[in-house]
Tab-separated table of C-alpha atoms and ligand atoms in Angstrom:
chain	number	residue	atom	x	y	z
A	1	MET	CA	0.000	0.000	0.000
A	2	SER	CA	1.294	3.453	-0.860
A	3	ASP	CA	1.775	6.128	1.814
A	4	ASN	CA	2.560	8.847	-0.712
A	5	ILE	CA	5.687	10.011	1.096
A	6	THR	CA	7.328	12.165	-1.533
A	7	ILE	CA	10.871	13.416	-1.041
A	8	LEU	CA	12.737	15.922	-3.174
A	9	GLY	CA	16.502	15.345	-2.932
A	10	ILE	CA	19.029	18.086	-3.684
A	11	GLU	CA	22.740	17.476	-4.206
A	12	SER	CA	25.291	20.269	-4.692
A	13	SER	CA	28.390	19.135	-2.783
A	14	CYS	CA	30.942	19.465	-5.586
A	15	ASP	CA	30.481	20.103	-9.317
A	16	ASP	CA	27.182	18.350	-10.113
A	17	THR	CA	23.856	20.060	-9.486
A	18	SER	CA	21.257	17.353	-9.059
A	19	ALA	CA	17.641	16.991	-7.975
A	20	ALA	CA	15.580	13.807	-7.656
A	21	VAL	CA	12.122	12.776	-6.543
A	22	ILE	CA	11.436	9.573	-4.635
A	23	ARG	CA	7.941	8.454	-3.656
A	24	ASP	CA	7.576	5.664	-1.078
A	25	GLY	CA	11.138	4.577	-1.827
A	26	ILE	CA	10.628	4.400	-5.616
A	27	LEU	CA	12.625	6.719	-7.865
A	28	LEU	CA	10.486	8.959	-10.055
A	29	SER	CA	13.198	11.241	-11.453
A	30	ASN	CA	16.908	12.011	-11.136
A	31	VAL	CA	18.255	15.044	-13.005
A	32	ILE	CA	21.971	15.885	-13.047
A	33	ALA	CA	23.610	18.995	-14.528
A	34	SER	CA	27.375	18.489	-14.711
A	35	GLN	CA	29.699	21.470	-14.972
A	36	SER	CA	32.071	21.425	-17.943
A	37	VAL	CA	33.524	24.811	-16.912
A	38	HIS	CA	36.242	23.042	-14.840
A	39	GLU	CA	37.719	20.957	-17.659
A	40	GLU	CA	40.202	23.564	-18.824
A	41	TYR	CA	41.572	23.987	-15.261
A	42	GLY	CA	42.365	20.287	-14.680
A	43	GLY	CA	40.251	20.144	-11.512
A	44	VAL	CA	37.202	21.647	-9.816
A	45	VAL	CA	37.448	25.425	-9.184
A	46	PRO	CA	35.301	26.047	-6.056
A	47	GLU	CA	34.244	29.592	-6.946
A	48	LEU	CA	33.128	28.557	-10.445
A	49	ALA	CA	31.340	25.520	-9.006
A	50	SER	CA	29.168	27.575	-6.654
A	51	ARG	CA	28.312	30.066	-9.403
A	52	ALA	CA	27.265	27.240	-11.728
A	53	HIS	CA	25.123	25.696	-8.947
A	54	GLN	CA	23.344	29.057	-8.594
A	55	GLN	CA	22.548	29.036	-12.312
A	56	ASN	CA	21.514	25.370	-12.402
A	57	ILE	CA	19.539	24.814	-9.223
A	58	VAL	CA	16.154	26.264	-10.256
A	59	PRO	CA	15.949	24.589	-13.704
A	60	VAL	CA	17.292	21.288	-12.313
A	61	VAL	CA	14.716	21.142	-9.491
A	62	LYS	CA	11.950	22.134	-11.905
A	63	ALA	CA	13.015	19.405	-14.363
A	64	ALA	CA	13.080	16.792	-11.564
A	65	LEU	CA	9.531	17.700	-10.455
A	66	ASP	CA	8.250	17.805	-14.054
A	67	ARG	CA	9.797	14.459	-14.981
A	68	ALA	CA	8.383	12.904	-11.816
A	69	GLY	CA	4.945	14.355	-12.593
A	70	VAL	CA	4.879	15.763	-9.063
A	71	ASP	CA	3.599	19.190	-8.031
A	72	LYS	CA	5.818	20.953	-5.467
A	73	HIS	CA	2.879	21.139	-3.037
A	74	GLU	CA	2.816	17.324	-2.932
A	75	LEU	CA	6.303	17.164	-1.359
A	76	SER	CA	6.453	15.626	2.117
A	77	ALA	CA	10.013	16.905	2.738
A	78	ILE	CA	13.126	18.271	1.044
A	79	ALA	CA	16.373	16.395	1.641
A	80	PHE	CA	19.669	18.155	0.905
A	81	THR	CA	23.362	17.328	1.128
A	82	ARG	CA	24.795	19.056	4.177
A	83	GLY	CA	28.365	17.811	3.716
A	84	PRO	CA	31.101	16.870	3.187
A	85	GLY	CA	31.978	18.945	0.147
A	86	LEU	CA	32.924	22.425	-1.035
A	87	LEU	CA	31.358	24.955	1.302
A	88	GLY	CA	30.307	27.417	-1.412
A	89	SER	CA	28.658	24.588	-3.369
A	90	LEU	CA	26.935	23.120	-0.302
A	91	LEU	CA	25.563	26.539	0.621
A	92	VAL	CA	23.648	26.765	-2.653
A	93	GLY	CA	21.755	23.484	-2.095
A	94	THR	CA	21.280	24.114	1.623
A	95	SER	CA	19.915	27.649	1.174
A	96	PHE	CA	17.689	26.593	-1.700
A	97	ALA	CA	16.263	23.700	0.337
A	98	LYS	CA	15.561	26.011	3.299
A	99	GLY	CA	13.895	28.662	1.116
A	100	LEU	CA	11.712	26.174	-0.744
A	101	SER	CA	10.715	24.408	2.470
A	102	LEU	CA	9.675	27.691	4.098
A	103	GLY	CA	7.633	28.566	1.013
A	104	LEU	CA	5.950	25.155	0.917
A	105	ARG	CA	5.739	24.677	4.703
A	106	CYS	CA	7.284	21.213	4.528
A	107	PRO	CA	10.229	19.973	6.633
A	108	ILE	CA	13.882	19.703	5.575
A	109	VAL	CA	16.122	16.705	6.163
A	110	ASP	CA	19.911	17.010	6.107
A	111	VAL	CA	21.900	14.190	4.515
A	112	ASN	CA	25.530	13.179	4.884
A	113	HIS	CA	26.782	12.805	1.296
A	114	LEU	CA	28.733	9.662	2.238
A	115	HIS	CA	25.619	8.050	3.744
A	116	GLY	CA	23.966	8.806	0.407
A	117	HIS	CA	26.615	6.833	-1.502
A	118	VAL	CA	26.272	3.888	0.895
A	119	LEU	CA	22.455	3.957	0.759
A	120	SER	CA	22.299	4.293	-3.050
A	121	HIS	CA	21.617	0.533	-3.205
A	122	PHE	CA	18.223	1.156	-1.642
A	123	ILE	CA	17.082	3.303	-4.588
A	124	ARG	CA	14.425	1.211	-6.317
A	125	ARG	CA	12.958	1.772	-9.758
A	126	LYS	CA	10.166	-0.705	-9.018
A	127	ALA	CA	8.761	-2.197	-5.825
A	128	ASP	CA	10.360	-5.648	-6.195
A	129	ASP	CA	13.933	-4.427	-6.919
A	130	ALA	CA	16.404	-6.176	-4.587
A	131	VAL	CA	18.046	-4.162	-1.794
A	132	PRO	CA	20.847	-5.243	0.583
A	133	GLU	CA	20.120	-6.868	3.925
A	134	TYR	CA	21.877	-5.489	7.016
A	135	PRO	CA	24.627	-5.881	7.982
A	136	PHE	CA	26.643	-5.441	4.829
A	137	LEU	CA	30.063	-4.147	3.904
A	138	THR	CA	30.531	-1.194	1.566
A	139	LEU	CA	33.701	-0.307	-0.276
A	140	LEU	CA	33.287	3.441	-0.693
A	141	ILE	CA	35.706	4.668	-3.335
A	142	SER	CA	35.694	8.177	-4.789
A	143	GLY	CA	37.964	11.119	-5.506
A	144	GLY	CA	38.040	12.015	-1.819
A	145	ASN	CA	37.479	8.715	-0.011
A	146	SER	CA	38.578	5.099	0.112
A	147	GLN	CA	36.804	3.474	3.018
A	148	LEU	CA	35.545	0.121	4.170
A	149	VAL	CA	32.256	0.694	5.957
A	150	LEU	CA	30.261	-1.817	7.981
A	151	VAL	CA	26.607	-0.851	7.538
A	152	LYS	CA	24.420	-2.113	10.369
A	153	ASN	CA	21.472	0.139	9.623
A	154	TYR	CA	20.697	3.237	7.553
A	155	ASN	CA	21.905	5.381	10.468
A	156	ASP	CA	24.459	3.013	11.990
A	157	MET	CA	27.698	2.787	10.010
A	158	THR	CA	31.222	2.063	11.222
A	159	ILE	CA	34.389	2.861	9.272
A	160	LEU	CA	36.608	-0.229	9.489
A	161	GLY	CA	39.436	1.245	7.447
A	162	ALA	CA	40.201	4.346	5.405
A	163	THR	CA	42.994	5.741	3.298
A	164	ILE	CA	45.882	7.270	5.202
A	165	ASP	CA	46.903	9.419	2.201
A	166	ASP	CA	45.423	9.552	-1.327
A	167	ALA	CA	42.022	8.166	-2.248
A	168	ALA	CA	41.649	5.545	-5.024
A	169	GLY	CA	40.155	8.191	-7.336
A	170	GLU	CA	43.141	10.470	-6.745
A	171	ALA	CA	45.482	7.612	-7.649
A	172	PHE	CA	43.616	7.209	-10.955
A	173	ASP	CA	43.509	10.954	-11.623
A	174	LYS	CA	47.093	11.801	-10.642
A	175	CYS	CA	48.621	8.908	-12.613
A	176	ALA	CA	46.417	9.801	-15.593
A	177	LYS	CA	47.701	13.364	-15.404
A	178	VAL	CA	51.316	12.114	-15.541
A	179	MET	CA	50.331	10.250	-18.722
A	180	GLY	CA	48.969	13.494	-20.176
A	181	LEU	CA	45.302	12.441	-19.975
A	182	PRO	CA	42.551	15.017	-19.245
A	183	TYR	CA	40.901	15.494	-15.831
A	184	PRO	CA	39.290	13.486	-14.362
A	185	GLY	CA	41.557	10.710	-15.548
A	186	GLY	CA	39.729	7.729	-13.995
A	187	PRO	CA	37.306	7.153	-16.897
A	188	HIS	CA	40.174	7.524	-19.433
A	189	ILE	CA	42.279	4.917	-17.628
A	190	ASP	CA	39.221	2.643	-17.539
A	191	ARG	CA	38.735	2.950	-21.324
A	192	LEU	CA	42.432	2.470	-22.163
A	193	ALA	CA	42.797	-0.454	-19.742
A	194	GLN	CA	40.290	-2.478	-21.739
A	195	GLU	CA	42.861	-2.832	-24.539
A	196	GLY	CA	45.969	-3.260	-22.402
A	197	ASP	CA	47.954	-5.993	-20.674
A	198	PRO	CA	47.459	-5.721	-16.883
A	199	LYS	CA	50.629	-7.766	-16.226
A	200	LYS	CA	53.021	-5.724	-18.382
A	201	PHE	CA	54.181	-3.355	-15.605
A	202	LYS	CA	54.593	-3.889	-11.848
A	203	PHE	CA	53.960	-1.026	-9.446
A	204	ALA	CA	54.460	-0.827	-5.678
A	205	LYS	CA	51.728	-2.089	-3.368
A	206	PRO	CA	51.453	-0.818	0.214
A	207	HIS	CA	52.246	-2.911	3.278
A	208	ILE	CA	50.285	-1.259	6.036
A	209	PRO	CA	48.585	-3.037	8.917
A	210	ASN	CA	44.850	-3.294	9.679
A	211	LEU	CA	42.163	-2.342	7.149
A	212	ASP	CA	43.530	1.048	6.084
A	213	TYR	CA	44.457	1.935	2.533
A	214	SER	CA	47.392	3.835	1.065
A	215	PHE	CA	47.869	4.886	-2.555
A	216	SER	CA	50.712	7.404	-2.389
A	217	GLY	CA	53.438	4.728	-2.823
A	218	LEU	CA	51.752	3.432	-5.961
A	219	LYS	CA	51.547	6.964	-7.349
A	220	THR	CA	55.284	7.528	-6.730
A	221	SER	CA	56.190	4.149	-8.205
A	222	PHE	CA	54.112	4.928	-11.329
A	223	LEU	CA	55.773	8.333	-11.658
A	224	TYR	CA	59.306	6.896	-11.300
A	225	THR	CA	58.615	4.114	-13.823
A	226	LEU	CA	57.590	6.715	-16.391
A	227	ARG	CA	60.421	9.117	-15.518
A	228	ASP	CA	63.099	6.394	-15.886
A	229	ALA	CA	61.661	4.947	-19.087
A	230	LEU	CA	61.298	8.365	-20.717
A	231	LYS	CA	65.065	8.945	-20.315
A	232	THR	CA	65.785	6.239	-22.882
A	233	ASP	CA	62.592	6.396	-24.927
A	234	PRO	CA	60.785	9.750	-25.210
A	235	GLU	CA	57.810	7.970	-26.797
A	236	PHE	CA	57.459	5.446	-23.975
A	237	ILE	CA	54.052	6.705	-22.794
A	238	GLU	CA	52.661	6.887	-26.318
A	239	LYS	CA	53.795	3.337	-27.115
A	240	ASN	CA	52.580	1.819	-23.812
A	241	ARG	CA	49.435	3.843	-23.052
A	242	ALA	CA	47.003	0.913	-22.837
A	243	ASP	CA	49.405	-1.408	-20.948
A	244	LEU	CA	50.263	1.335	-18.441
A	245	ALA	CA	46.551	2.003	-17.838
A	246	ALA	CA	45.713	-1.701	-17.504
A	247	SER	CA	48.632	-2.363	-15.119
A	248	LEU	CA	47.776	0.679	-13.000
A	249	GLN	CA	44.094	-0.282	-12.818
A	250	ARG	CA	44.996	-3.890	-11.927
A	251	THR	CA	47.253	-2.695	-9.083
A	252	ILE	CA	44.557	-0.382	-7.672
A	253	ILE	CA	42.029	-3.243	-7.812
A	254	ASP	CA	44.461	-5.642	-6.084
A	255	ILE	CA	45.000	-3.103	-3.278
A	256	LEU	CA	41.239	-2.566	-2.871
A	257	LEU	CA	40.419	-6.287	-2.897
A	258	ASP	CA	43.179	-7.242	-0.465
A	259	LYS	CA	41.658	-5.205	2.398
A	260	LEU	CA	38.103	-5.955	1.356
A	261	ASP	CA	38.871	-9.674	1.699
A	262	LYS	CA	40.301	-9.109	5.190
A	263	ALA	CA	37.215	-7.098	6.200
A	264	VAL	CA	34.846	-9.803	4.898
A	265	LYS	CA	36.697	-12.426	6.930
A	266	GLN	CA	36.754	-10.253	10.075
A	267	THR	CA	33.080	-9.320	9.965
A	268	GLY	CA	31.577	-12.486	8.457
A	269	VAL	CA	29.168	-10.424	6.319
A	270	LYS	CA	27.305	-12.138	3.515
A	271	THR	CA	26.782	-9.053	1.363
A	272	VAL	CA	29.287	-6.677	-0.225
A	273	ALA	CA	28.434	-3.371	-1.920
A	274	ILE	CA	30.477	-0.692	-3.664
A	275	GLY	CA	29.806	3.011	-4.063
A	276	GLY	CA	31.368	6.327	-5.080
A	277	GLY	CA	32.797	7.569	-8.387
A	278	VAL	CA	35.449	4.832	-8.722
A	279	SER	CA	32.745	2.152	-8.479
A	280	ALA	CA	31.921	3.151	-12.091
A	281	ASN	CA	35.218	1.512	-13.123
A	282	SER	CA	34.569	-1.579	-15.255
A	283	GLY	CA	37.563	-3.461	-13.851
A	284	VAL	CA	36.510	-2.755	-10.250
A	285	ARG	CA	32.920	-3.825	-10.971
A	286	GLN	CA	34.038	-7.087	-12.576
A	287	ALA	CA	36.561	-7.820	-9.815
A	288	ILE	CA	33.944	-7.322	-7.075
A	289	ALA	CA	31.408	-9.493	-8.914
A	290	ASP	CA	34.038	-12.256	-9.391
A	291	TYR	CA	35.214	-12.014	-5.768
A	292	CYS	CA	31.649	-12.328	-4.451
A	293	ASP	CA	30.964	-15.240	-6.805
A	294	ARG	CA	34.046	-17.102	-5.585
A	295	HIS	CA	33.169	-16.544	-1.922
A	296	GLY	CA	29.411	-17.159	-2.085
A	297	LEU	CA	28.591	-13.532	-1.222
A	298	ARG	CA	25.857	-11.302	-2.550
A	299	ALA	CA	27.243	-8.339	-4.545
A	300	PHE	CA	25.534	-4.970	-4.913
A	301	ILE	CA	27.028	-2.957	-7.746
A	302	PRO	CA	25.290	0.373	-8.355
A	303	GLU	CA	23.885	1.558	-11.660
A	304	ARG	CA	26.485	3.869	-13.198
A	305	ALA	CA	24.106	6.842	-12.756
A	306	PHE	CA	24.280	6.301	-8.988
A	307	THR	CA	28.074	5.995	-8.717
A	308	THR	CA	28.904	9.666	-9.160
A	309	ASP	CA	27.202	12.517	-7.324
A	310	ASN	CA	23.422	12.349	-7.711
A	311	ALA	CA	20.363	13.493	-5.797
A	312	ALA	CA	18.586	10.111	-5.926
A	313	MET	CA	20.904	8.861	-3.180
A	314	VAL	CA	20.209	12.025	-1.156
A	315	ALA	CA	16.472	11.522	-1.576
A	316	ILE	CA	16.588	7.876	-0.422
A	317	ALA	CA	18.766	8.738	2.594
A	318	GLY	CA	16.335	11.590	3.347
A	319	TYR	CA	13.379	9.211	2.997
A	320	PHE	CA	14.747	6.939	5.744
A	321	LYS	CA	15.361	9.917	8.031
A	322	TYR	CA	11.873	11.253	7.266
A	323	LEU	CA	10.340	7.935	8.351
A	324	ASP	CA	12.224	8.375	11.657
A	325	LYS	CA	11.092	12.035	11.876
A	326	GLN	CA	14.682	13.237	11.926
A	327	PHE	CA	14.230	16.737	10.610
A	328	CYS	CA	16.748	19.546	10.381
A	329	GLY	CA	16.457	23.036	11.872
A	330	TYR	CA	16.807	26.224	9.835
A	331	ASP	CA	19.799	27.258	11.934
A	332	GLU	CA	21.831	24.217	10.804
A	333	VAL	CA	24.737	25.021	8.480
A	334	PRO	CA	26.671	22.951	5.911
A	335	PHE	CA	29.842	21.065	6.836
A	336	ALA	CA	32.861	21.024	4.508
A	337	ARG	CA	34.252	18.041	6.428
A	338	VAL	CA	32.270	15.358	8.175
A	339	GLN	CA	32.790	11.653	8.804
A	340	ILE	CA	30.341	8.957	7.853
B	1	KG4	O1	32.297	10.217	-6.131
B	1	KG4	P1	32.871	11.155	-7.135
B	1	KG4	O2	32.031	11.530	-8.326
B	1	KG4	O3	33.328	12.515	-6.509
B	1	KG4	C1	33.912	12.657	-5.287
B	1	KG4	O4	35.101	12.361	-5.158
B	1	KG4	O5	33.134	13.081	-4.398
B	1	KG4	O6	34.235	10.481	-7.640
B	1	KG4	C2	35.058	11.096	-8.587
B	1	KG4	C3	36.219	10.164	-8.834
B	1	KG4	C4	37.293	10.771	-9.718
B	1	KG4	O7	38.537	10.538	-9.113
B	1	KG4	C5	37.142	10.004	-11.021
B	1	KG4	O8	38.344	9.877	-11.765
B	1	KG4	C6	36.688	8.661	-10.523
B	1	KG4	O9	35.762	8.973	-9.510
B	1	KG4	N1	36.049	7.870	-11.582
B	1	KG4	C7	36.591	6.751	-12.098
B	1	KG4	C8	35.718	6.309	-13.108
B	1	KG4	N2	34.663	7.175	-13.168
B	1	KG4	C9	34.885	8.130	-12.223
B	1	KG4	N3	37.728	6.122	-11.785
B	1	KG4	C10	38.017	5.001	-12.480
B	1	KG4	N4	37.239	4.524	-13.480
B	1	KG4	C11	36.089	5.130	-13.825
B	1	KG4	N5	35.326	4.635	-14.796
């Protein structure tokens, strides 16, 4: 039976302006406006990001409501990303959510962006879509995070391990930059890797205790391999592009899987999920599916649309908080940094 709980989600933590509508847990729309303005700078420029959010937010929210076939007066609550992220970007979504909620007299719900990534597996397109059973383990891998999270409930998550230096996405992006590939380099490495030999080059893997990650040694080892080879062959990168990408991607996957395997054994979970921008990587997706197959585990691999920043994950996280009546006050402010 339908309760008609309708949540508008708003995401503006970095360089994607997104709005989504979820009714009773089912996704009705998810609109994302990406910002191409950053491409020529080789990374996200915070000031330009917040200006673009200002331009995008009204048309994006309108498009999400229109596509969902929902009138704004039907909204039960507005969920928005409160952090972590770029403060100027977060302020746009937060202020918009507050203004709209005051106008409509409906409550606001604040969402931790990282919770959104973890909970993206609960976004359903139809009522009988499968969702994970608690507890499950999430490998959260993005440009800013590499974490192993034990998820006991929608509001009960424990970080079992995290990167002590670079995130997996940074390893992709920084190595891609050394190869002369555009930003963000992750998708380019992914594409090139499909034609390369993953065993051609060997790069350093970290030896750190517990469930933490480290990618800075790999980055240095990649850089030194290229620097040394270029001394004798100036066309080394050009000639080995695909093999370099495949070997780099293989090493990152090995590092990720090594700690994931330890975490699975420590916790005894039966379900493994991935989330965050790097979970769009074809090699990572295949490796997780194969690992779960081999170990008799259930794998949850998100639709590609839900790997990068999107408001559908904010709306579903907001929906769970709404059911628990966990609303946010108008005096609450965004957080640039916040843990899961
Ligand atoms: O989660 P996300 O969109 O943003 C935050 O970091 O919050 O993740 C972006 C990261 C970038 O480092 C990007 O290179 C990486 O995700 N990424 C990929 C792929 N698609 C995005 N890395 C490897 N392969 C991909 N296909």
